[in-house]
C-alpha positions as a printed NumPy array, in Angstrom:
array([[ -1.673,  -8.766, -19.155],
       [  2.097,  -9.302, -19.258],
       [  3.562, -11.74 , -16.791],
       [  6.007, -10.428, -14.242],
       [  9.662, -11.183, -14.948],
       [ 10.657, -10.73 , -11.315],
       [ 12.449, -13.743,  -9.83 ],
       [ 10.754, -15.772,  -7.099],
       [ 13.262, -14.661,  -4.458],
       [ 12.889, -10.952,  -5.249],
       [ 10.896,  -8.758,  -2.896],
       [ 10.144,  -5.137,  -3.743],
       [  7.958,  -3.298,  -1.262],
       [  6.808,   0.306,  -1.408],
       [  4.993,   2.639,   0.926],
       [  2.736,   5.317,  -0.504],
       [  4.574,   8.56 ,  -1.046],
       [  3.382,  11.127,   1.445],
       [  2.149,  14.665,   0.856],
       [  4.506,  17.36 ,   2.095],
       [  1.715,  19.726,   3.073],
       [  2.516,  19.105,   6.751],
       [  4.865,  17.27 ,   9.096],
       [  4.469,  13.503,   9.626],
       [  2.541,  11.925,  12.496],
       [  2.422,   8.375,  13.852],
       [ -0.082,   7.364,  11.178],
       [  2.621,   7.893,   8.557],
       [  5.192,   6.196,  10.779],
       [  2.9  ,   3.178,  11.173],
       [  2.998,   2.512,   7.431],
       [  6.761,   3.097,   7.281],
       [  7.478,   0.671,  10.113],
       [  5.242,  -2.036,   8.642],
       [  7.008,  -1.83 ,   5.29 ],
       [ 10.398,  -1.782,   7.012],
       [  9.627,  -4.877,   9.108],
       [  8.531,  -6.783,   6.001],
       [ 11.621,  -5.655,   4.092],
       [ 14.   ,  -6.534,   6.931],
       [ 12.419,  -9.968,   7.272],
       [ 12.85 , -10.695,   3.578],
       [ 16.435,  -9.4  ,   3.627],
       [ 17.211, -11.74 ,   6.493],
       [ 15.612, -14.556,   4.528],
       [ 18.107, -13.938,   1.725],
       [ 15.614, -12.45 ,  -0.72 ],
       [ 16.685,  -9.746,  -3.178],
       [ 14.892,  -6.991,  -1.283],
       [ 14.176,  -3.339,  -2.064],
       [ 12.256,  -0.868,   0.099],
       [ 11.019,   2.374,  -1.428],
       [  9.441,   5.347,   0.268],
       [  9.244,   9.022,  -0.58 ],
       [  7.231,  12.202,  -0.893],
       [  4.508,  13.537,  -3.177],
       [  5.27 ,  17.193,  -3.885],
       [  3.02 ,  18.358,  -6.724],
       [ -0.622,  19.407,  -6.863],
       [ -2.948,  22.171,  -5.805],
       [ -2.813,  21.333,  -2.095],
       [  0.977,  21.769,  -1.985],
       [  0.747,  24.971,  -4.023],
       [ -1.836,  26.5  ,  -1.678],
       [  0.121,  25.446,   1.406],
       [  3.296,  27.033,   0.035],
       [  1.513,  30.271,  -0.872],
       [ -0.061,  30.399,   2.588],
       [  3.443,  30.147,   4.049],
       [  4.85 ,  32.836,   1.719],
       [  7.206,  30.56 ,  -0.182],
       [  7.39 ,  28.595,  -3.438],
       [  6.133,  25.002,  -3.716],
       [  9.639,  23.687,  -4.368],
       [ 11.146,  25.572,  -1.443],
       [  8.331,  24.358,   0.781],
       [  8.875,  20.767,  -0.309],
       [ 12.656,  20.987,   0.113],
       [ 12.239,  22.302,   3.636],
       [  9.66 ,  19.714,   4.711],
       [ 11.671,  16.831,   3.269],
       [ 14.905,  17.953,   4.908],
       [ 13.439,  19.013,   8.252],
       [ 10.617,  16.514,   8.746],
       [ 10.312,  13.562,   6.386],
       [ 13.909,  12.371,   6.168],
       [ 14.374,  12.81 ,   9.947],
       [ 11.262,  10.669,  10.452],
       [ 13.023,   7.717,   8.833],
       [ 15.923,   8.099,  11.246],
       [ 13.635,   8.561,  14.247],
       [ 11.896,   5.22 ,  13.692],
       [ 14.927,   3.394,  12.231],
       [ 13.728,   2.775,   8.671],
       [ 16.267,   0.961,   6.466],
       [ 14.888,   2.127,   3.116],
       [ 16.895,   1.469,  -0.032],
       [ 15.639,   4.534,  -1.87 ],
       [ 13.723,   7.755,  -1.276],
       [ 11.832,   9.103,  -4.262],
       [ 10.555,  12.656,  -4.634],
       [  8.116,  13.536,  -7.388],
       [ 10.225,  16.621,  -8.068],
       [ 13.234,  14.395,  -8.852],
       [ 14.418,  14.668, -12.444],
       [ 14.364,  10.865, -12.787],
       [ 10.703,  10.797, -11.814],
       [  9.655,  13.635, -14.101],
       [ 11.439,  11.942, -17.007],
       [  9.686,   8.621, -16.364],
       [  6.285,  10.331, -16.11 ],
       [  6.868,  12.049, -19.439],
       [  7.853,   8.764, -21.125],
       [  4.832,   6.947, -19.684],
       [  2.353,   9.654, -20.64 ],
       [  3.668,   9.942, -24.163],
       [  3.323,   6.189, -24.653],
       [ -0.285,   6.169, -23.492],
       [ -1.061,   9.189, -25.677],
       [  0.606,   7.651, -28.721],
       [ -1.295,   4.386, -28.135],
       [ -4.653,   6.168, -28.016],
       [ -5.398,   5.838, -24.294],
       [ -5.452,   9.606, -23.686],
       [ -7.788,  12.137, -25.33 ],
       [ -8.914,  15.73 , -24.703],
       [-12.318,  16.748, -23.376],
       [-14.175,  18.854, -20.823],
       [-15.089,  17.922, -17.261],
       [-17.111,  19.524, -14.505],
       [-17.416,  18.1  , -11.035],
       [-16.872,  18.359,  -7.307],
       [-13.172,  18.514,  -6.435],
       [-11.637,  17.916,  -3.008],
       [ -8.283,  19.668,  -2.739],
       [ -7.447,  17.641,   0.373],
       [ -7.843,  14.352,  -1.518],
       [ -6.695,  15.876,  -4.837],
       [ -9.62 ,  14.023,  -6.382],
       [-12.919,  14.618,  -8.155],
       [-15.735,  13.296,  -5.971],
       [-19.044,  11.609,  -6.673],
       [-22.106,  12.583,  -4.624],
       [-21.769,   9.326,  -2.661],
       [-18.385,  10.584,  -1.447],
       [-19.883,  13.802,  -0.06 ],
       [-22.222,  14.818,   2.738],
       [-24.132,  17.97 ,   3.561],
       [-23.264,  19.447,   6.927],
       [-26.034,  20.575,   9.266],
       [-24.033,  22.815,  11.575],
       [-20.617,  24.322,  12.158],
       [-18.599,  26.606,   9.906],
       [-19.682,  24.744,   6.765],
       [-23.396,  24.298,   7.542],
       [-25.48 ,  23.623,   4.457],
       [-22.506,  22.919,   2.196],
       [-21.249,  19.726,   0.591],
       [-18.084,  18.46 ,   2.264],
       [-15.715,  15.546,   1.671],
       [-16.523,  12.6  ,   3.972],
       [-12.808,  12.037,   4.586],
       [-11.644,  15.589,   5.271],
       [-14.897,  17.221,   6.385],
       [-14.092,  20.291,   4.303],
       [-16.058,  21.869,   1.434],
       [-15.457,  20.671,  -2.103],
       [-15.068,  22.988,  -5.076],
       [-16.943,  22.853,  -8.371],
       [-14.409,  22.795, -11.182],
       [-14.95 ,  22.922, -14.917],
       [-11.911,  22.508, -17.126],
       [-10.772,  21.331, -20.512],
       [ -8.589,  18.413, -19.582],
       [ -6.928,  15.333, -20.963],
       [ -8.572,  12.045, -20.061],
       [ -7.321,   8.494, -19.575],
       [ -9.631,   5.85 , -21.043],
       [-10.058,   4.058, -17.743],
       [-13.535,   2.818, -18.657],
       [-11.846,   0.479, -21.17 ],
       [-10.342,  -1.466, -18.271],
       [-13.393,  -2.229, -16.138],
       [-13.704,  -5.873, -17.181],
       [ -9.954,  -6.388, -17.254],
       [ -9.755,  -5.182, -13.663],
       [-12.595,  -7.459, -12.579],
       [-10.847, -10.361, -14.323],
       [ -7.646,  -9.465, -12.438],
       [ -9.417,  -9.468,  -9.08 ],
       [-10.971, -12.862,  -9.848],
       [ -7.811, -14.513, -11.169],
       [ -5.622, -13.145,  -8.37 ],
       [ -7.752, -13.172,  -5.189],
       [ -4.859, -11.881,  -3.086],
       [ -4.13 ,  -8.943,  -5.394],
       [ -6.094,  -6.683,  -3.037],
       [ -5.999,  -7.288,   0.686],
       [ -7.49 ,  -7.44 ,   3.247],
       [-10.809,  -8.983,   2.239],
       [-12.841,  -5.957,   3.377],
       [-10.897,  -3.656,   1.062],
       [-11.046,  -6.179,  -1.765],
       [-14.834,  -6.394,  -1.521],
       [-15.161,  -2.614,  -1.501],
       [-12.962,  -2.257,  -4.602],
       [-14.825,  -4.948,  -6.535],
       [-18.171,  -3.349,  -5.673],
       [-16.876,   0.044,  -6.786],
       [-15.599,  -1.225, -10.141],
       [-18.774,  -3.189, -10.844],
       [-20.741,   0.062, -10.631],
       [-18.922,   1.209, -13.759],
       [-15.79 ,   3.253, -14.369],
       [-15.635,   6.697, -15.923],
       [-12.662,   7.964, -17.867],
       [-10.209,   9.785, -15.643],
       [ -9.238,  13.44 , -15.961],
       [ -5.43 ,  13.394, -15.828],
       [ -4.468,  17.03 , -16.359],
       [ -5.076,  20.447, -14.842],
       [ -4.749,  23.822, -16.533],
       [ -5.853,  26.166, -13.727],
       [ -2.434,  26.082, -12.021],
       [  1.098,  25.192, -13.085],
       [  2.668,  23.343, -10.127],
       [  3.233,  19.914, -11.6  ],
       [  4.838,  18.002, -14.446],
       [  3.912,  19.416, -17.839],
       [  1.951,  17.302, -20.296],
       [  4.661,  16.575, -22.914],
       [  2.52 ,  17.454, -25.941],
       [  0.684,  20.403, -24.325],
       [  2.648,  22.562, -21.886],
       [ -0.452,  24.519, -20.896],
       [ -1.482,  21.508, -18.796],
       [  0.183,  19.767, -15.859],
       [ -0.343,  16.13 , -14.938],
       [ -3.046,  15.313, -12.393],
       [ -1.198,  14.782,  -9.136],
       [ -2.352,  11.206,  -8.57 ],
       [ -1.483,  10.101, -12.111],
       [  1.94 ,  11.644, -11.504],
       [  2.397,  10.226,  -7.996],
       [  1.432,   6.642,  -8.774],
       [  4.256,   6.408, -11.275],
       [  6.859,   6.812,  -8.522],
       [  6.769,   3.067,  -7.917],
       [  8.298,   2.457, -11.334],
       [ 10.212,   5.71 , -11.883],
       [ 12.35 ,   4.901,  -8.826],
       [ 13.5  ,   1.576, -10.255],
       [ 14.382,   2.761, -13.735],
       [ 11.247,   2.699, -15.887],
       [ 12.163,   4.066, -19.292],
       [ 15.87 ,   4.393, -18.474],
       [ 17.15 ,   1.197, -16.807],
       [ 15.329,  -1.84 , -18.16 ],
       [ 17.536,  -4.347, -16.351],
       [ 16.879,  -2.909, -12.898],
       [ 13.204,  -2.349, -13.644],
       [ 12.716,  -5.993, -14.603],
       [ 14.745,  -7.098, -11.589],
       [ 12.514,  -5.213,  -9.152],
       [  9.008,  -4.916, -10.565],
       [  6.302,  -5.814,  -9.591],
       [  6.009,  -4.544,  -6.028],
       [  4.04 ,  -5.261,  -2.907],
       [  2.388,  -1.942,  -2.094],
       [  1.266,  -0.863,   1.373],
       [ -1.286,   1.936,   1.425],
       [ -3.901,   3.365,   3.765],
       [ -7.351,   2.008,   3.001],
       [ -8.556,   5.507,   2.075],
       [ -6.268,   5.527,  -0.985],
       [ -6.797,   1.894,  -1.955],
       [ -8.972,   2.867,  -4.945],
       [ -6.134,   4.793,  -6.512],
       [ -3.76 ,   1.859,  -6.114],
       [ -6.113,  -1.016,  -6.885],
       [ -8.159,   0.585,  -9.69 ],
       [ -6.425,   3.513, -11.385],
       [ -2.868,   2.228, -10.995],
       [ -3.325,  -1.284, -12.461],
       [ -5.402,   0.207, -15.285],
       [ -2.543,   2.584, -16.079],
       [ -0.075,  -0.302, -16.103],
       [ -2.312,  -2.442, -18.302],
       [ -2.543,   0.404, -20.801],
       [  1.249,   0.64 , -20.872],
       [  1.658,  -3.119, -21.29 ],
       [  3.332,  -3.528, -17.895],
       [  2.73 ,  -6.074, -15.115],
       [  0.394,  -4.978, -12.341],
       [  1.633,  -4.856,  -8.732],
       [  2.156,  -8.151,  -6.971],
       [ -0.214,  -7.095,  -4.198],
       [ -1.973,  -3.995,  -2.894],
       [ -2.579,  -4.039,   0.85 ],
       [ -4.888,  -1.363,   2.251],
       [ -4.214,  -1.233,   5.97 ],
       [ -6.542,   0.367,   8.5  ],
       [ -6.354,   3.734,  10.195],
       [ -4.805,   4.7  ,  13.49 ],
       [ -7.617,   6.175,  15.561],
       [ -7.427,   8.761,  18.328],
       [-10.67 ,   9.462,  20.136],
       [-12.457,   7.257,  17.605],
       [-11.343,   9.382,  14.633],
       [ -8.641,   8.929,  12.024],
       [ -5.42 ,  10.615,  13.079],
       [ -5.242,  14.069,  11.521],
       [ -3.121,  17.169,  11.995],
       [ -6.031,  19.36 ,  10.883],
       [ -8.195,  17.904,  13.655],
       [ -5.375,  18.223,  16.206],
       [ -5.234,  14.451,  16.73 ],
       [ -1.852,  14.014,  15.079],
       [  0.909,  12.739,  17.379],
       [  4.554,  13.174,  16.389],
       [  6.536,   9.911,  16.537],
       [  9.172,  11.606,  18.693],
       [  6.555,  12.136,  21.418],
       [  6.62 ,   8.355,  21.853],
       [ 10.218,   7.509,  21.012],
       [ 11.587,  10.127,  23.403],
       [  9.972,   8.249,  26.286],
       [  9.743,   4.608,  25.23 ],
       [ 12.507,   4.327,  22.644],
       [ 12.48 ,   3.466,  18.961],
       [ 12.254,  -0.315,  19.321],
       [  9.259,  -0.053,  21.633],
       [  7.522,   2.248,  19.132],
       [  8.088,  -0.275,  16.346],
       [  7.033,  -3.249,  18.45 ],
       [  3.898,  -1.652,  19.837],
       [  2.329,  -0.654,  16.541],
       [  3.166,  -3.966,  14.902],
       [  1.86 ,  -6.052,  17.82 ],
       [ -1.072,  -4.087,  19.233],
       [ -2.914,  -3.507,  15.947],
       [ -4.124,  -6.248,  13.639],
       [ -2.487,  -5.203,  10.392],
       [ -5.259,  -4.447,   7.933],
       [ -7.79 ,  -3.266,  10.513],
       [ -8.347,   0.061,  12.241],
       [ -6.603,   0.348,  15.573],
       [ -6.946,   2.757,  18.481],
       [ -3.902,   4.288,  20.093],
       [ -3.694,   5.119,  23.776],
       [ -0.795,   5.98 ,  26.026],
       [ -2.173,   3.608,  28.667],
       [ -2.12 ,   0.623,  26.311],
       [  1.346,   1.521,  25.054],
       [  2.678,   1.774,  28.605],
       [  0.996,  -1.452,  29.711],
       [  2.353,  -3.445,  26.781],
       [  5.798,  -1.954,  27.212],
       [  5.96 ,  -3.001,  30.852],
       [  4.367,  -6.427,  30.47 ],
       [  5.738,  -7.607,  27.132],
       [  9.003,  -5.769,  26.58 ],
       [ 10.361,  -4.899,  30.036],
       [  9.011,  -7.801,  32.11 ],
       [  8.65 , -10.358,  29.328],
       [ 11.453, -10.186,  26.797],
       [ 13.857,  -7.734,  28.432],
       [ 13.829,  -9.489,  31.789],
       [ 14.265, -12.852,  30.062],
       [ 17.384, -11.613,  28.289],
       [ 18.866, -10.19 ,  31.479],
       [ 18.163, -13.377,  33.456],
       [ 19.686, -15.699,  30.868],
       [ 22.894, -13.697,  30.496],
       [ 23.184, -13.274,  34.271],
       [ 22.698, -16.987,  35.005],
       [ 25.26 , -18.142,  32.451],
       [ 27.683, -15.571,  33.848],
       [ 27.007, -16.469,  37.494],
       [ 26.904, -20.267,  37.205],
       [ 29.412, -20.935,  34.405],
       [ 31.604, -17.844,  34.289],
       [ 29.95 , -16.781,  31.035],
       [ 30.879, -19.975,  29.179],
       [ 27.987, -21.535,  27.259],
       [ 27.727, -25.259,  28.024],
       [ 28.058, -27.687,  25.119],
       [ 27.718, -31.439,  24.615],
       [ 24.653, -31.586,  26.826],
       [ 21.982, -34.259,  27.016],
       [ 18.547, -32.781,  26.398],
       [ 15.444, -33.819,  28.299],
       [ 11.933, -33.831,  26.871],
       [ 11.375, -30.396,  28.406],
       [ 14.504, -29.058,  26.704],
       [ 13.55 , -30.538,  23.356],
       [ 10.105, -28.982,  23.684],
       [ 11.728, -25.533,  23.759],
       [ 13.693, -26.314,  20.591],
       [ 10.506, -27.602,  18.956],
       [  8.745, -24.374,  19.882],
       [ 11.558, -22.401,  18.245],
       [ 11.159, -24.341,  15.005],
       [  7.387, -24.046,  15.078],
       [  7.195, -20.317,  15.721],
       [  9.827, -19.648,  13.053],
       [  7.694, -21.414,  10.449],
       [  4.499, -19.801,  11.705],
       [  6.013, -16.314,  11.731],
       [  7.411, -16.71 ,   8.221],
       [  4.025, -17.849,   6.93 ],
       [  2.36 , -14.892,   8.654],
       [  4.828, -12.471,   7.085],
       [  4.019, -13.909,   3.665],
       [  0.374, -13.006,   4.4  ],
       [  1.513,  -9.548,   5.605],
       [  0.058, -10.468,   9.009],
       [  2.826,  -8.868,  11.066],
       [  0.775,  -8.961,  14.262],
       [  0.286, -12.711,  13.877],
       [  4.011, -13.221,  13.313],
       [  4.82 , -11.376,  16.532],
       [  2.148, -13.213,  18.488],
       [  3.645, -16.508,  17.373],
       [  7.203, -15.452,  18.199],
       [  6.069, -14.311,  21.625],
       [  5.015, -17.844,  22.514],
       [  8.739, -18.653,  22.621],
       [  9.278, -15.718,  24.99 ],
       [  6.524, -17.02 ,  27.255],
       [  7.659, -20.64 ,  26.996],
       [ 11.233, -19.738,  27.903],
       [ 10.101, -17.758,  30.927],
       [  7.877, -20.639,  31.997],
       [ 10.656, -23.156,  31.379],
       [ 13.048, -21.215,  33.629],
       [ 10.439, -21.045,  36.374],
       [  9.887, -24.814,  36.249],
       [ 13.537, -25.86 ,  35.852],
       [ 14.789, -23.533,  38.624],
       [ 18.437, -23.202,  37.531],
       [ 19.163, -21.27 ,  40.743],
       [ 18.21 , -24.373,  42.717],
       [ 20.162, -26.686,  40.419],
       [ 23.281, -24.569,  40.927],
       [ 23.345, -25.343,  44.641],
       [ 24.054, -29.063,  44.193],
       [ 27.112, -30.272,  42.196],
       [ 25.202, -33.455,  41.45 ],
       [ 22.915, -31.389,  39.228],
       [ 25.767, -29.908,  37.174],
       [ 24.898, -31.746,  33.955],
       [ 21.24 , -30.849,  34.292],
       [ 22.133, -27.217,  34.885],
       [ 24.33 , -27.26 ,  31.78 ],
       [ 21.407, -28.552,  29.7  ],
       [ 19.085, -25.863,  31.046],
       [ 21.577, -23.057,  30.419],
       [ 22.312, -24.37 ,  26.929],
       [ 18.579, -24.519,  26.148],
       [ 17.782, -21.004,  27.285],
       [ 20.79 , -19.512,  25.469],
       [ 19.783, -21.234,  22.239],
       [ 16.188, -20.092,  22.646],
       [ 17.245, -16.52 ,  23.357],
       [ 19.464, -16.451,  20.269],
       [ 16.558, -17.678,  18.172],
       [ 14.5  , -14.797,  19.508],
       [ 17.257, -12.303,  18.672],
       [ 17.192, -13.442,  15.046],
       [ 13.39 , -13.543,  14.763],
       [ 12.878, -10.16 ,  16.409],
       [ 15.647,  -8.343,  14.567],
       [ 13.291,  -7.057,  11.828],
       [ 10.995,  -5.538,  14.454],
       [ 13.313,  -4.358,  17.244],
       [ 16.658,  -4.15 ,  15.436],
       [ 18.602,  -2.204,  18.079],
       [ 17.638,  -4.426,  21.01 ],
       [ 18.191,  -7.555,  18.919],
       [ 21.67 ,  -6.386,  17.913],
       [ 22.597,  -5.617,  21.531],
       [ 21.377,  -9.017,  22.673],
       [ 23.138, -10.752,  19.786],
       [ 26.458,  -9.235,  20.806],
       [ 25.945, -10.311,  24.425],
       [ 25.186, -13.862,  23.285],
       [ 28.397, -13.949,  21.25 ],
       [ 26.532, -14.401,  17.992],
       [ 28.627, -14.719,  14.855],
       [ 28.515, -11.717,  12.514],
       [ 25.604,  -9.268,  12.616],
       [ 22.178, -10.435,  13.691],
       [ 20.65 ,  -8.679,  10.673],
       [ 22.647, -11.068,   8.459],
       [ 21.25 , -14.233,  10.052],
       [ 18.713, -16.209,   8.032],
       [ 15.398, -15.639,   9.724],
       [ 13.891, -18.788,   8.233],
       [ 16.497, -20.939,  10.006],
       [ 16.7  , -18.832,  13.151],
       [ 17.248, -21.736,  15.55 ],
       [ 20.402, -22.752,  13.665],
       [ 22.258, -19.586,  14.658],
       [ 25.95 , -19.801,  15.399],
       [ 28.001, -18.037,  18.034],
       [ 31.106, -18.044,  20.162],
       [ 31.809, -20.016,  23.333],
       [ 30.664, -17.43 ,  25.851],
       [ 28.301, -14.614,  26.662],
       [ 29.163, -11.087,  27.75 ],
       [ 27.214,  -8.736,  30.014],
       [ 24.428,  -6.649,  28.567],
       [ 25.401,  -2.963,  28.709],
       [ 21.982,  -2.16 ,  30.216],
       [ 18.471,  -3.522,  30.367],
       [ 17.076,  -3.879,  26.859],
       [ 13.811,  -2.259,  27.95 ],
       [ 14.215,  -0.43 ,  31.263],
       [ 11.098,   0.173,  33.314],
       [  9.682,   3.659,  32.907],
       [  6.97 ,   5.779,  34.443],
       [  3.656,   6.431,  32.71 ],
       [  4.162,   9.537,  30.497],
       [  2.31 ,  12.707,  31.421],
       [ -0.091,  13.229,  28.529],
       [ -3.758,  13.836,  27.971],
       [ -3.954,  12.112,  24.58 ],
       [ -5.868,   8.889,  25.18 ],
       [ -8.653,   6.885,  23.638]])
């Protein structure tokens, strides 16, 4: 397969594009925040970074939803994007570089170019197909993907294991992609690039699936017309997944802007584990057929669970992000989901856990630390940060911790282990709080003979706090920016190199924090727990 031309310091990360059949919930926001944290970290490291997200607006599910709401698919999509999906990005503070819609002209043009190439090169042919189709997944299903229900509204019928809803039997004359040609090439890819699919559980599942044998893929539909037309046969529209997967390259200029495409591609792709097969099997096979590099990495993260089940609007377990941010704030939302859940595994959400972590880690841990440091420098030295101090072993240990956690966090981010990065960074929070308790600057301030020692302590805690502001900026950008200003940091905290966080520069003095970074709050009144 072709080698990637992307430079070593380039970082392109993409979320899946989300269906506009309903409004977003915290499961969608979880993926967005993870991608945003990774992108912000790489930006602060000086990498040429690009973050893409967007919406998937074609297919039978969108058509049926629009008809059920007495509107057209395009009008439905326009409304959902404007009223729900774009506001989501603002609600959770996502700094995306682009937002792609599959109804964009640039996307439709790229899909047409890609399809025509595969057709001209003999990778697409016409044929007939009959099988079980799940409209919710927009996918033909094998019997292993289905189950027969014993009770309820659908008793005795075959339903999708993911959606729990009946599948339909479809028989159509379609166009097919010769995916079976790529079985061995995919297995060779997985072996030669062990980190192509992560985490290991998803990788093993994908390899097992491919080893069972691949069928050719139906890539067109003729029973409805909401989609991109097949360029050589306008009676067919492109299968929604074949269309949607191409957003990752249509957004960066495939077929129209070679320079930008080669600058950005390949991407790191974050997806839910339930759609990992599309991204780790179909998508690289498509790219191989087109002679393009495969993604740098496909990471299939776990599900957010409520009551032991995957979060779902249809099952009334979906929670709007604003239900959390309205009470706890945006930074707390971002921090909680990145810290509380091991990225790559399923994680349960509960209001009790969110509240407990907020109080212990953000309000009492980090927020109180910030307030204490600023207050002590203001009270004991009129806000002037001491300089020219002589550091003790205890002081130097704090600086060593800052260097260590910076390296550990950066290595964790490279593994996409955001939770591990935060856990490492938090050791500096804990060490600084412990250091203050042991050094007792309030006691030192009472005796002029301890002035030099007090200066060293204040200098140490200010430097440690500034390091934290830089390291935490990708996760809690608003709080980090507020703290950075109070510390007198030079420039914007988002512009500081995260890989050399302890080398941050600032002015001679601190200024008061406008308010507590994470004020204490009461437990929210809600019945949604796990």
